[in-house]
Amino acid sequence: VEVWAEGAGGGSSGGQGSGGRWIAAERTFGQPGRSIWIAELGGRRDRIQIRIPAGERLDGFRAEVLAPEWPEAGRLARRLTAQQGGRVPVLRSELSSIGVIDRATWGARATTCTSTEDTWYRMAIHHTAGAQATSGSVQQQVQFLQAYSQDSGTYCDIPYQFLVGYDGTLWEARELTWYSGATYNNNDGNIAISFIGCYHSGDCPAGNNAVTQEMMDSGQRLVQELVGLYGIPSDTNSIRGHQDWPDNSTACPGDWLYARLGELREPWDVYAGTFLQQSFPPASEVVSLYTGESLDAWVELRNDGTVDWTPGQTFLATIPRDQPSALYDASWVSPTRLATVASVVPPGGTGRFSFRLTGSAPGQYLQYFGLVQEWVTWFADDGGPADEFMAISVSVTDRPQDSDPGGDSAADSVPGGDNGGDNGGDNGGDNGGLLLGLPGSRVGLGGLGGCQVGGAGAGGLAGLAGLAGLAGARLRGRRRT
């Protein structure tokens, strides 16, 4: 790619009359479907032409004549970028936890910014007014935005502190360490958040884009996280569209997005729970069941979120998500939802999820549990706990045949006899309701009236624990550390 630069006032870059010369452009950024070429003209020019090698395929082309607006522009800026390549920026852990992708992960160049900022007290909402993605990739578009910002000689980095993708992805742009560069005459303490794309009913060079719910949800969560971190009032005085700040004559962030700015100021509902205790052993121990036998169990968690847990909306669910379990019981709410809370659990309260597992077929099963707020979010994606934090290990085997069917062996009438009689012998009789331990090692509890552990006839888990010290020790709720 070359640029013909013809001089001003009868002169030329070549110094001969009104002629000129071809200047080779430098490719400063390239990815599939998108490249940036820069030619530094070195002064005023009356006319320029651009030529592209024959055979070069172009889906689109855009040229701009730019006057550098900051002192570290042009080649100097690119040299500084190369020199600072060893620095690794650090994103606040609170922002990482809500899914903000840090600069190192998305492949940012080193910044050339030098002006710092440490007091944030307001926010400006923008849109980039360009494409939503490059070759279908939001990450590539983020990389392009940085390269264009730096190579144009206009900015020391992406002018915004954060970017929001149409797909709900969140990106660290300019670090919060550096002074903002996006909201003319209003950059002091003003965190700039820009939605990637053009959300305006008027002219959009790369096409008009619809506002997606995914980007609004992620944008709201980001805004509200920053509100909490920096004590920024969540109101129209402190969180505004770019066009609302003084001295800014612009349609940014586009009328379609502007109409929904109120959603970003709304408090973010956080669904979070902290594990307290459970009635069953940890997954490192194996619960043994016969085919058709059941185990009643529960888990307790504290509501550490900002909204109530409600019956019929907050569920203990199977993990992997929405996959039916081999331990399904007809008492479940659905094949993938084991239980809900019995009553409303306010923030700070404790919720118990009681459920029953049934061994329907022989096998070894490791069942994980997670919490879900139906049609809203999985707790692991919001405030936790992680999907695989709660688990139970179950071994299901067929019940052994009676060694003396219909016989009159003395052992059959003696509880605890050598052959394990109907009343619960050494090897676990027909009425041995609770069977816990390692594979091949069973503990039988006789006289409980059936195979279901903790059922109506057993008086629940607490009553069961009182009947047998060994089994009770394994049933007792355990607090994880």
CSV table of N, CA and C in Angstrom, one decimal, residues 87 124 136 200 205 258 306 384 402 432:
chain,number,residue,atom,x,y,z
A,87,ARG,N,5.4,-5.0,30.6
A,87,ARG,CA,4.6,-4.7,31.7
A,87,ARG,C,3.2,-5.4,31.6
A,124,ALA,N,-19.4,7.9,32.1
A,124,ALA,CA,-20.0,8.3,30.8
A,124,ALA,C,-20.2,7.0,29.9
A,136,GLY,N,-16.5,-12.0,12.8
A,136,GLY,CA,-17.3,-12.7,13.8
A,136,GLY,C,-16.7,-12.7,15.2
A,200,HIS,N,-27.7,3.5,16.8
A,200,HIS,CA,-28.3,4.7,16.4
A,200,HIS,C,-29.2,4.5,15.2
A,205,PRO,N,-21.7,4.0,9.8
A,205,PRO,CA,-20.8,3.6,8.7
A,205,PRO,C,-20.8,2.0,8.5
A,258,TYR,N,-29.3,5.0,24.1
A,258,TYR,CA,-29.6,6.1,25.0
A,258,TYR,C,-31.0,6.0,25.7
A,306,THR,N,-28.3,-10.2,47.2
A,306,THR,CA,-29.1,-9.0,47.5
A,306,THR,C,-30.6,-9.2,47.4
A,384,GLY,N,-21.9,-17.4,43.3
A,384,GLY,CA,-21.5,-18.7,43.8
A,384,GLY,C,-22.5,-19.3,44.7
A,402,ASP,N,-31.5,-64.2,49.1
A,402,ASP,CA,-31.5,-64.9,50.4
A,402,ASP,C,-30.8,-66.2,50.2
A,432,GLY,N,-32.5,-53.7,56.5
A,432,GLY,CA,-31.4,-52.8,56.7
A,432,GLY,C,-31.5,-51.5,55.9
